[in-house]
Every structure is written in structure tokens, then in C-alpha cells.
């Protein structure tokens, strides 16, 4: 039995000791574990490593129909991330390949980042840092005058685990919290002490908008020119979902025109962006982090263990123990 661990080099763990330990504890010491640094330029070489793999552990490698055609033994794709838009789900299901993203490992960390972004952008930290370190100016009045956070309305789009955790942290900080998510039980809004709002109401009334949506077929370029035009309060916009939820050209126009006052993001279109030429880089009212909102020693431990256990549970037929199986219709059986 072979387990392939493969991803872009910058997205891989610094070492694979914990993944290896977890996999061997669950599947036996005699399994083969191969680590391969993926790159788009070496796609054919990747196929050579994939062709005899029973399981693949990755986060961002594109696994489309062509890749699956080169992987006749593949039974499960474990995603060490919460999103799984890099996998052709229809093709995986057709081939009875389970797709298992990590259901829970960094909820606290990402919601913590949401609050940090909210404060940093509202207090103009990036602007003042530039004033002090580059311009050598000491002038509090140089920055835009903004209301206290407690006088503002927070709008959360995407009210899953992370959205709810952000709302709990924001209580007592902001004056009001409204949220939108068409995919959850409506009772969860009241249970978590927030107001449910339709999208247009949220866009019009929120001073701060945080995106916590996973990317799916309903929200590609969700934040487009039309939605930015509905943001009447010229809000802070924070994207902690997926980069492709933002229409970046429309976002840049909204920043340039003052339709939104500032922007924070942990994700961009590309996981390997050309930062030297990116139009969002170098702005005093934009803070970008390198998909690091999840990053802590605690979350890394959970990420490695949970994603590896997804492989173990799938290949040993323990469907009830899987942290998350997206395509529930696939057959899960003991493959040892």
C-alpha cells in the first residue's frame, strides 16, 4: 500500500514525521510513504508518482479527470485544508474515490485572525507604520478618522464553524452582528446571538464585512462590482475564505474609487502570487498575509493528524470515524 504526500513546496509541512507516524500507526509499518514536491511544470512527473498510489495527501494540487486517469489504484484523496475545489468531485465520485478535507483544525486560529484584521484595519496600522518607518512622520491626524469598533456593524458572510466562532469573539467588541448563509439551519443565527440578514441588507448596513465562505459553484467571484456598489457604508472588507470568491479587478476598482475603505486578505487568486507586480501590494489600506491565518503550533499538529487519520479510517473501512467525507455515496471498505 502506497501513500503519496504531494503539494507545492511552499504548502508542504517542514517535515512529515507526524504524518508518517500517524499513517504507520493506523496502517502498519510496512506501508510505503512517498513525499513528492509538486509543481505545475512537472505535471507528467507527478503522474509517475501518483500511478501506484492508494491514497494522496495534498492541499492545493489540482486533481482533475486527467490526474485520476493516471491513478488507477487511488482510493482516497485527503485534503489537509478545509476547501476541496482543487478536486473534480464528479469524476472522483464516478471512480469511487473518497474526498476527505479536514473538517476542523483551525477554526479558532482563523477567527482570531478575523478579529486581528478588523482591529488593524480600523486603527490604520498599515498606514501609520508606513508614515513612521518610511516617511518618518509622527502625526496621528494624518490617518483617516474612523468610528470606534463598538459603534460599527459587523457583517459575516458564511456562517459555518469559523463564522460562528468569529461572531462569538466579536460580541462585546462591535455594536451589532448580522450574518448571511443560505446553507445552514436558520435557527443557528439566533442561537449564536446574531441577526440573520439577506445579502443586500448586509452589504448596505455593515461597516465591516468578513467573508468566511468556502468556495463552491455558487460563489465564484461572489464579491463583484455589483456587490461592491451595494456597500453603502464604504466598509472594511476582509476575505478569509477563498481568493476566487473575490473578483479582484472589481475589488481594485472599489479600493481606487473609495467604495470600500480598506481590505484585508489571507488568500489571493493564486497560491503562488507574483507579489512584485500584484496590484493589491503596497497600499496603505490593504493588509495581506500569505494564507497564514490558520498557522499555529496547535493547528499544524491537528492538521497533520486529522488529515492522516482520514486516510487511515478510509482505507480501513471506518467510515463513521472520518472527520469529513464530501462524497458520502462512495463505498468505504477495508483495503488492507
mmCIF file of C-alpha atoms in Angstrom:
data_model
loop_
_atom_site.group_PDB
_atom_site.id
_atom_site.type_symbol
_atom_site.label_atom_id
_atom_site.label_comp_id
_atom_site.label_asym_id
_atom_site.label_seq_id
_atom_site.Cartn_x
_atom_site.Cartn_y
_atom_site.Cartn_z
ATOM 1 C CA UNK A 1 0.000 0.000 0.000
ATOM 2 C CA UNK A 2 1.399 3.392 -1.003
ATOM 3 C CA UNK A 3 0.545 6.811 0.384
ATOM 4 C CA UNK A 4 1.697 9.810 -1.668
ATOM 5 C CA UNK A 5 2.177 13.148 0.109
ATOM 6 C CA UNK A 6 2.463 15.815 -2.574
ATOM 7 C CA UNK A 7 1.916 19.556 -2.869
ATOM 8 C CA UNK A 8 3.544 22.806 -3.897
ATOM 9 C CA UNK A 9 6.773 23.063 -1.910
ATOM 10 C CA UNK A 10 5.642 26.219 -0.088
ATOM 11 C CA UNK A 11 2.430 24.477 1.019
ATOM 12 C CA UNK A 12 4.047 21.362 2.452
ATOM 13 C CA UNK A 13 4.883 20.730 6.072
ATOM 14 C CA UNK A 14 8.502 21.427 7.056
ATOM 15 C CA UNK A 15 8.793 17.734 7.897
ATOM 16 C CA UNK A 16 6.496 14.727 7.666
ATOM 17 C CA UNK A 17 7.333 12.900 10.882
ATOM 18 C CA UNK A 18 3.910 13.285 12.487
ATOM 19 C CA UNK A 19 2.065 12.359 9.273
ATOM 20 C CA UNK A 20 4.280 9.293 8.860
ATOM 21 C CA UNK A 21 3.819 8.269 12.497
ATOM 22 C CA UNK A 22 0.020 8.599 12.278
ATOM 23 C CA UNK A 23 -0.213 6.693 8.990
ATOM 24 C CA UNK A 24 2.012 3.833 10.149
ATOM 25 C CA UNK A 25 0.248 3.521 13.482
ATOM 26 C CA UNK A 26 -3.032 3.085 11.643
ATOM 27 C CA UNK A 27 -1.983 1.113 8.555
ATOM 28 C CA UNK A 28 1.134 -0.756 9.617
ATOM 29 C CA UNK A 29 4.862 -0.245 9.482
ATOM 30 C CA UNK A 30 5.211 -1.871 6.066
ATOM 31 C CA UNK A 31 3.253 0.770 4.102
ATOM 32 C CA UNK A 32 5.155 2.908 1.610
ATOM 33 C CA UNK A 33 5.040 6.657 2.192
ATOM 34 C CA UNK A 34 6.439 8.849 -0.560
ATOM 35 C CA UNK A 35 6.877 12.622 -0.381
ATOM 36 C CA UNK A 36 6.994 14.493 -3.688
ATOM 37 C CA UNK A 37 7.259 18.267 -4.147
ATOM 38 C CA UNK A 38 4.722 19.148 -6.838
ATOM 39 C CA UNK A 39 4.985 21.872 -9.464
ATOM 40 C CA UNK A 40 2.771 22.639 -12.452
ATOM 41 C CA UNK A 41 5.793 22.448 -14.741
ATOM 42 C CA UNK A 42 6.386 18.809 -13.731
ATOM 43 C CA UNK A 43 2.824 17.551 -14.069
ATOM 44 C CA UNK A 44 3.837 14.452 -16.081
ATOM 45 C CA UNK A 45 6.455 13.584 -13.476
ATOM 46 C CA UNK A 46 3.782 13.904 -10.772
ATOM 47 C CA UNK A 47 1.675 11.350 -12.648
ATOM 48 C CA UNK A 48 4.532 8.847 -12.414
ATOM 49 C CA UNK A 49 4.486 9.149 -8.625
ATOM 50 C CA UNK A 50 0.690 9.037 -8.494
ATOM 51 C CA UNK A 51 0.167 5.981 -10.712
ATOM 52 C CA UNK A 52 0.607 3.370 -7.954
ATOM 53 C CA UNK A 53 -0.728 5.404 -5.003
ATOM 54 C CA UNK A 54 -3.644 4.108 -2.935
ATOM 55 C CA UNK A 55 -4.031 7.456 -1.197
ATOM 56 C CA UNK A 56 -2.994 11.038 -1.843
ATOM 57 C CA UNK A 57 -2.448 13.666 0.815
ATOM 58 C CA UNK A 58 -2.447 17.207 -0.613
ATOM 59 C CA UNK A 59 -3.966 20.647 -0.166
ATOM 60 C CA UNK A 60 -3.702 22.548 -3.447
ATOM 61 C CA UNK A 61 -2.561 20.126 -6.160
ATOM 62 C CA UNK A 62 -5.153 20.032 -8.949
ATOM 63 C CA UNK A 63 -6.669 16.573 -9.168
ATOM 64 C CA UNK A 64 -8.804 16.562 -12.303
ATOM 65 C CA UNK A 65 -10.029 13.803 -14.600
ATOM 66 C CA UNK A 66 -6.648 13.540 -16.315
ATOM 67 C CA UNK A 67 -4.856 13.070 -12.996
ATOM 68 C CA UNK A 68 -7.309 10.364 -11.956
ATOM 69 C CA UNK A 69 -6.799 8.560 -15.256
ATOM 70 C CA UNK A 70 -3.151 8.239 -14.222
ATOM 71 C CA UNK A 71 -4.109 6.880 -10.783
ATOM 72 C CA UNK A 72 -5.877 3.527 -11.251
ATOM 73 C CA UNK A 73 -5.265 2.429 -7.661
ATOM 74 C CA UNK A 74 -6.309 5.700 -5.996
ATOM 75 C CA UNK A 75 -8.993 5.223 -3.353
ATOM 76 C CA UNK A 76 -8.926 8.377 -1.276
ATOM 77 C CA UNK A 77 -7.744 11.987 -1.534
ATOM 78 C CA UNK A 78 -7.135 13.517 1.866
ATOM 79 C CA UNK A 79 -7.070 17.310 1.752
ATOM 80 C CA UNK A 80 -5.055 18.946 4.517
ATOM 81 C CA UNK A 81 -7.183 22.067 4.173
ATOM 82 C CA UNK A 82 -10.881 22.838 4.567
ATOM 83 C CA UNK A 83 -11.519 23.614 0.883
ATOM 84 C CA UNK A 84 -11.553 20.996 -1.875
ATOM 85 C CA UNK A 85 -12.185 22.994 -5.057
ATOM 86 C CA UNK A 86 -8.918 21.628 -6.496
ATOM 87 C CA UNK A 87 -10.602 18.216 -6.926
ATOM 88 C CA UNK A 88 -13.008 17.241 -9.702
ATOM 89 C CA UNK A 89 -15.703 15.933 -7.382
ATOM 90 C CA UNK A 90 -17.898 14.463 -10.119
ATOM 91 C CA UNK A 91 -15.037 12.437 -11.526
ATOM 92 C CA UNK A 92 -13.834 11.334 -8.078
ATOM 93 C CA UNK A 93 -17.294 10.079 -7.161
ATOM 94 C CA UNK A 94 -17.665 8.300 -10.504
ATOM 95 C CA UNK A 95 -14.404 6.470 -9.804
ATOM 96 C CA UNK A 96 -15.352 5.739 -6.170
ATOM 97 C CA UNK A 97 -12.502 7.897 -4.844
ATOM 98 C CA UNK A 98 -13.295 9.401 -1.467
ATOM 99 C CA UNK A 99 -12.515 13.081 -0.943
ATOM 100 C CA UNK A 100 -11.807 13.924 2.690
ATOM 101 C CA UNK A 101 -10.922 17.519 3.579
ATOM 102 C CA UNK A 102 -10.047 18.387 7.141
ATOM 103 C CA UNK A 103 -13.337 19.280 8.749
ATOM 104 C CA UNK A 104 -11.885 21.015 11.775
ATOM 105 C CA UNK A 105 -8.401 22.077 12.749
ATOM 106 C CA UNK A 106 -8.044 25.881 12.657
ATOM 107 C CA UNK A 107 -11.442 27.372 13.484
ATOM 108 C CA UNK A 108 -10.058 29.249 16.485
ATOM 109 C CA UNK A 109 -6.999 30.447 14.578
ATOM 110 C CA UNK A 110 -8.845 31.835 11.528
ATOM 111 C CA UNK A 111 -11.490 33.567 13.628
ATOM 112 C CA UNK A 112 -8.675 35.029 15.725
ATOM 113 C CA UNK A 113 -7.173 36.394 12.501
ATOM 114 C CA UNK A 114 -10.543 37.908 11.537
ATOM 115 C CA UNK A 115 -10.598 39.936 14.747
ATOM 116 C CA UNK A 116 -6.946 40.944 14.278
ATOM 117 C CA UNK A 117 -7.624 42.163 10.737
ATOM 118 C CA UNK A 118 -10.691 44.056 11.906
ATOM 119 C CA UNK A 119 -8.762 45.979 14.553
ATOM 120 C CA UNK A 120 -5.628 46.559 12.450
ATOM 121 C CA UNK A 121 -7.578 47.973 9.511
ATOM 122 C CA UNK A 122 -9.888 50.105 11.618
ATOM 123 C CA UNK A 123 -6.933 51.588 13.541
ATOM 124 C CA UNK A 124 -4.967 52.293 10.306
ATOM 125 C CA UNK A 125 -1.951 50.297 11.492
ATOM 126 C CA UNK A 126 -0.565 49.776 7.968
ATOM 127 C CA UNK A 127 -0.874 53.490 7.181
ATOM 128 C CA UNK A 128 0.826 54.608 10.410
ATOM 129 C CA UNK A 129 3.556 52.007 10.028
ATOM 130 C CA UNK A 130 4.416 53.458 6.617
ATOM 131 C CA UNK A 131 4.271 57.012 7.991
ATOM 132 C CA UNK A 132 6.713 56.173 10.772
ATOM 133 C CA UNK A 133 9.095 53.744 9.080
ATOM 134 C CA UNK A 134 9.229 55.239 5.583
ATOM 135 C CA UNK A 135 8.112 58.870 5.840
ATOM 136 C CA UNK A 136 9.478 59.324 9.380
ATOM 137 C CA UNK A 137 6.356 61.257 10.328
ATOM 138 C CA UNK A 138 4.742 61.272 13.772
ATOM 139 C CA UNK A 139 1.212 62.550 13.163
ATOM 140 C CA UNK A 140 -1.913 60.828 14.459
ATOM 141 C CA UNK A 141 -4.151 63.156 12.426
ATOM 142 C CA UNK A 142 -2.579 62.070 9.125
ATOM 143 C CA UNK A 143 -4.740 58.972 9.058
ATOM 144 C CA UNK A 144 -8.459 58.810 8.253
ATOM 145 C CA UNK A 145 -10.765 59.454 11.189
ATOM 146 C CA UNK A 146 -12.870 56.350 11.827
ATOM 147 C CA UNK A 147 -15.508 55.405 14.415
ATOM 148 C CA UNK A 148 -14.821 53.003 17.246
ATOM 149 C CA UNK A 149 -15.386 49.353 16.519
ATOM 150 C CA UNK A 150 -18.142 49.320 19.145
ATOM 151 C CA UNK A 151 -20.100 51.829 17.049
ATOM 152 C CA UNK A 152 -19.947 49.679 13.929
ATOM 153 C CA UNK A 153 -21.918 46.794 12.445
ATOM 154 C CA UNK A 154 -20.115 43.585 11.545
ATOM 155 C CA UNK A 155 -21.462 41.539 8.650
ATOM 156 C CA UNK A 156 -20.364 37.900 8.311
ATOM 157 C CA UNK A 157 -20.957 36.040 5.050
ATOM 158 C CA UNK A 158 -20.580 32.313 5.566
ATOM 159 C CA UNK A 159 -21.823 31.211 8.982
ATOM 160 C CA UNK A 160 -20.248 27.809 9.361
ATOM 161 C CA UNK A 161 -17.872 26.830 12.169
ATOM 162 C CA UNK A 162 -15.449 29.691 11.577
ATOM 163 C CA UNK A 163 -18.163 32.293 11.012
ATOM 164 C CA UNK A 164 -19.845 31.338 14.267
ATOM 165 C CA UNK A 165 -16.532 31.402 16.130
ATOM 166 C CA UNK A 166 -15.783 34.894 14.783
ATOM 167 C CA UNK A 167 -19.236 36.052 15.900
ATOM 168 C CA UNK A 168 -18.634 34.731 19.416
ATOM 169 C CA UNK A 169 -15.308 36.567 19.609
ATOM 170 C CA UNK A 170 -16.811 39.781 18.211
ATOM 171 C CA UNK A 171 -19.594 40.005 20.791
ATOM 172 C CA UNK A 172 -18.910 42.893 23.129
ATOM 173 C CA UNK A 173 -16.481 44.355 20.585
ATOM 174 C CA UNK A 174 -18.776 45.517 17.786
ATOM 175 C CA UNK A 175 -22.128 47.185 18.228
ATOM 176 C CA UNK A 176 -24.123 44.744 16.091
ATOM 177 C CA UNK A 177 -23.537 41.495 14.212
ATOM 178 C CA UNK A 178 -25.501 40.418 11.138
ATOM 179 C CA UNK A 179 -24.832 37.304 9.073
ATOM 180 C CA UNK A 180 -25.869 35.524 5.907
ATOM 181 C CA UNK A 181 -25.614 31.873 4.919
ATOM 182 C CA UNK A 182 -28.279 30.158 2.799
ATOM 183 C CA UNK A 183 -26.933 26.682 3.555
ATOM 184 C CA UNK A 184 -27.408 26.445 7.326
ATOM 185 C CA UNK A 185 -30.327 25.936 9.686
ATOM 186 C CA UNK A 186 -31.868 29.369 10.239
ATOM 187 C CA UNK A 187 -32.098 28.694 13.970
ATOM 188 C CA UNK A 188 -28.307 28.871 14.232
ATOM 189 C CA UNK A 189 -28.328 32.648 13.779
ATOM 190 C CA UNK A 190 -30.416 33.307 16.884
ATOM 191 C CA UNK A 191 -28.619 30.550 18.815
ATOM 192 C CA UNK A 192 -25.349 32.388 18.253
ATOM 193 C CA UNK A 193 -26.774 35.810 19.085
ATOM 194 C CA UNK A 194 -26.633 37.348 15.608
ATOM 195 C CA UNK A 195 -29.242 38.718 13.254
ATOM 196 C CA UNK A 196 -29.908 36.891 10.013
ATOM 197 C CA UNK A 197 -29.812 39.292 7.068
ATOM 198 C CA UNK A 198 -30.296 38.886 3.341
ATOM 199 C CA UNK A 199 -27.242 39.695 1.244
ATOM 200 C CA UNK A 200 -28.411 43.113 0.085
ATOM 201 C CA UNK A 201 -29.212 44.206 3.657
ATOM 202 C CA UNK A 202 -25.848 43.013 4.919
ATOM 203 C CA UNK A 203 -23.967 44.789 2.134
ATOM 204 C CA UNK A 204 -25.874 48.014 2.767
ATOM 205 C CA UNK A 205 -25.705 48.062 6.582
ATOM 206 C CA UNK A 206 -22.333 46.559 7.502
ATOM 207 C CA UNK A 207 -19.332 48.743 8.361
ATOM 208 C CA UNK A 208 -17.101 45.658 8.315
ATOM 209 C CA UNK A 209 -17.700 42.643 6.072
ATOM 210 C CA UNK A 210 -15.888 39.363 6.646
ATOM 211 C CA UNK A 211 -16.036 36.528 4.130
ATOM 212 C CA UNK A 212 -15.876 33.076 5.717
ATOM 213 C CA UNK A 213 -17.366 31.126 2.786
ATOM 214 C CA UNK A 214 -15.845 28.020 1.300
ATOM 215 C CA UNK A 215 -15.561 28.250 -2.467
ATOM 216 C CA UNK A 216 -18.223 26.374 -4.415
ATOM 217 C CA UNK A 217 -20.136 26.704 -7.677
ATOM 218 C CA UNK A 218 -22.449 29.346 -6.158
ATOM 219 C CA UNK A 219 -19.848 31.879 -5.026
ATOM 220 C CA UNK A 220 -17.078 32.099 -7.623
ATOM 221 C CA UNK A 221 -16.367 35.865 -7.918
ATOM 222 C CA UNK A 222 -19.156 36.372 -5.382
ATOM 223 C CA UNK A 223 -17.840 39.822 -4.457
ATOM 224 C CA UNK A 224 -18.140 41.548 -7.825
ATOM 225 C CA UNK A 225 -18.742 45.120 -8.994
ATOM 226 C CA UNK A 226 -22.464 44.826 -8.336
ATOM 227 C CA UNK A 227 -21.952 43.795 -4.732
ATOM 228 C CA UNK A 228 -19.285 46.425 -4.069
ATOM 229 C CA UNK A 229 -21.727 49.061 -5.378
ATOM 230 C CA UNK A 230 -24.254 47.988 -2.724
ATOM 231 C CA UNK A 231 -21.812 48.613 0.147
ATOM 232 C CA UNK A 232 -23.287 51.927 1.242
ATOM 233 C CA UNK A 233 -21.096 52.419 4.323
ATOM 234 C CA UNK A 234 -17.808 52.085 2.414
ATOM 235 C CA UNK A 235 -16.826 49.207 4.686
ATOM 236 C CA UNK A 236 -13.701 47.347 5.633
ATOM 237 C CA UNK A 237 -13.774 44.115 3.615
ATOM 238 C CA UNK A 238 -11.882 41.055 4.865
ATOM 239 C CA UNK A 239 -11.506 37.828 2.881
ATOM 240 C CA UNK A 240 -10.667 34.759 4.928
ATOM 241 C CA UNK A 241 -12.489 32.332 2.650
ATOM 242 C CA UNK A 242 -11.011 31.623 -0.774
ATOM 243 C CA UNK A 243 -9.254 34.007 -3.148
ATOM 244 C CA UNK A 244 -11.613 33.233 -6.017
ATOM 245 C CA UNK A 245 -14.594 34.456 -4.002
ATOM 246 C CA UNK A 246 -13.282 37.935 -4.877
ATOM 247 C CA UNK A 247 -13.440 39.447 -8.342
ATOM 248 C CA UNK A 248 -10.009 41.063 -7.988
ATOM 249 C CA UNK A 249 -10.353 43.637 -10.785
ATOM 250 C CA UNK A 250 -13.672 44.759 -9.274
ATOM 251 C CA UNK A 251 -12.081 44.818 -5.819
ATOM 252 C CA UNK A 252 -9.217 47.007 -7.038
ATOM 253 C CA UNK A 253 -11.691 49.400 -8.643
ATOM 254 C CA UNK A 254 -13.679 49.540 -5.380
ATOM 255 C CA UNK A 255 -10.492 50.432 -3.476
ATOM 256 C CA UNK A 256 -9.396 53.002 -6.040
ATOM 257 C CA UNK A 257 -12.810 54.691 -6.069
ATOM 258 C CA UNK A 258 -13.219 54.636 -2.279
ATOM 259 C CA UNK A 259 -16.251 52.363 -2.474
ATOM 260 C CA UNK A 260 -14.577 50.329 0.263
ATOM 261 C CA UNK A 261 -12.224 51.966 2.726
ATOM 262 C CA UNK A 262 -9.788 49.111 3.272
ATOM 263 C CA UNK A 263 -9.220 45.476 2.508
ATOM 264 C CA UNK A 264 -7.651 42.537 4.289
ATOM 265 C CA UNK A 265 -6.974 39.106 2.820
ATOM 266 C CA UNK A 266 -5.295 35.886 3.754
ATOM 267 C CA UNK A 267 -5.934 34.490 0.269
ATOM 268 C CA UNK A 268 -5.488 35.723 -3.306
ATOM 269 C CA UNK A 269 -6.404 34.229 -6.689
ATOM 270 C CA UNK A 270 -3.158 32.312 -6.796
ATOM 271 C CA UNK A 271 -1.419 30.368 -4.020
ATOM 272 C CA UNK A 272 1.901 31.445 -5.584
ATOM 273 C CA UNK A 273 1.166 35.095 -6.493
ATOM 274 C CA UNK A 274 3.561 37.422 -8.287
ATOM 275 C CA UNK A 275 3.830 39.815 -5.357
ATOM 276 C CA UNK A 276 6.325 42.106 -7.086
ATOM 277 C CA UNK A 277 3.645 43.035 -9.632
ATOM 278 C CA UNK A 278 0.410 42.447 -7.763
ATOM 279 C CA UNK A 279 -1.960 45.451 -7.796
ATOM 280 C CA UNK A 280 -3.011 44.911 -4.164
ATOM 281 C CA UNK A 281 0.541 45.055 -2.821
ATOM 282 C CA UNK A 282 1.983 48.328 -1.496
ATOM 283 C CA UNK A 283 -1.280 50.001 -0.479
ATOM 284 C CA UNK A 284 -1.596 51.714 2.895
ATOM 285 C CA UNK A 285 -5.171 50.493 3.304
ATOM 286 C CA UNK A 286 -4.575 46.850 2.350
ATOM 287 C CA UNK A 287 -3.170 44.104 4.581
ATOM 288 C CA UNK A 288 -2.342 40.742 3.036
ATOM 289 C CA UNK A 289 -0.996 37.662 4.778
ATOM 290 C CA UNK A 290 0.320 34.531 2.969
ATOM 291 C CA UNK A 291 -2.571 32.159 3.722
ATOM 292 C CA UNK A 292 -1.278 32.081 7.289
ATOM 293 C CA UNK A 293 -4.464 32.719 9.288
ATOM 294 C CA UNK A 294 -4.566 29.044 10.228
ATOM 295 C CA UNK A 295 -0.936 28.987 11.336
ATOM 296 C CA UNK A 296 -0.102 27.995 14.891
ATOM 297 C CA UNK A 297 1.707 25.087 16.502
ATOM 298 C CA UNK A 298 -1.668 23.809 17.687
ATOM 299 C CA UNK A 299 -3.339 23.944 14.276
ATOM 300 C CA UNK A 300 -0.378 22.348 12.489
ATOM 301 C CA UNK A 301 -0.472 19.410 14.872
ATOM 302 C CA UNK A 302 -4.209 18.921 14.321
ATOM 303 C CA UNK A 303 -3.889 19.394 10.559
ATOM 304 C CA UNK A 304 -1.295 16.664 10.172
ATOM 305 C CA UNK A 305 -3.027 14.221 12.484
ATOM 306 C CA UNK A 306 -6.597 14.711 11.256
ATOM 307 C CA UNK A 307 -5.740 14.555 7.535
ATOM 308 C CA UNK A 308 -3.600 11.448 8.025
ATOM 309 C CA UNK A 309 -6.298 9.788 10.087
ATOM 310 C CA UNK A 310 -8.780 10.441 7.277
ATOM 311 C CA UNK A 311 -6.592 8.207 5.104
ATOM 312 C CA UNK A 312 -6.314 5.585 7.822
ATOM 313 C CA UNK A 313 -10.052 5.478 8.511
ATOM 314 C CA UNK A 314 -10.960 5.378 4.814
ATOM 315 C CA UNK A 315 -8.537 2.593 3.921
ATOM 316 C CA UNK A 316 -9.582 0.537 6.957
ATOM 317 C CA UNK A 317 -13.286 0.878 6.245
ATOM 318 C CA UNK A 318 -14.113 3.039 9.271
ATOM 319 C CA UNK A 319 -16.484 5.485 7.590
ATOM 320 C CA UNK A 320 -18.066 6.543 10.871
ATOM 321 C CA UNK A 321 -14.693 7.826 12.132
ATOM 322 C CA UNK A 322 -13.854 10.009 9.126
ATOM 323 C CA UNK A 323 -13.585 13.661 10.087
ATOM 324 C CA UNK A 324 -15.272 14.594 6.812
ATOM 325 C CA UNK A 325 -16.195 12.743 3.623
ATOM 326 C CA UNK A 326 -17.597 15.057 0.959
ATOM 327 C CA UNK A 327 -18.895 12.410 -1.431
ATOM 328 C CA UNK A 328 -20.808 10.265 1.036
ATOM 329 C CA UNK A 329 -22.019 7.945 -1.733
ATOM 330 C CA UNK A 330 -18.634 6.341 -2.327
ATOM 331 C CA UNK A 331 -18.000 2.889 -0.896
ATOM 332 C CA UNK A 332 -15.679 2.801 2.096
ATOM 333 C CA UNK A 333 -14.162 -0.615 2.776
ATOM 334 C CA UNK A 334 -11.144 -2.193 4.422
ATOM 335 C CA UNK A 335 -8.404 -2.203 1.765
ATOM 336 C CA UNK A 336 -5.616 -3.787 3.785
#
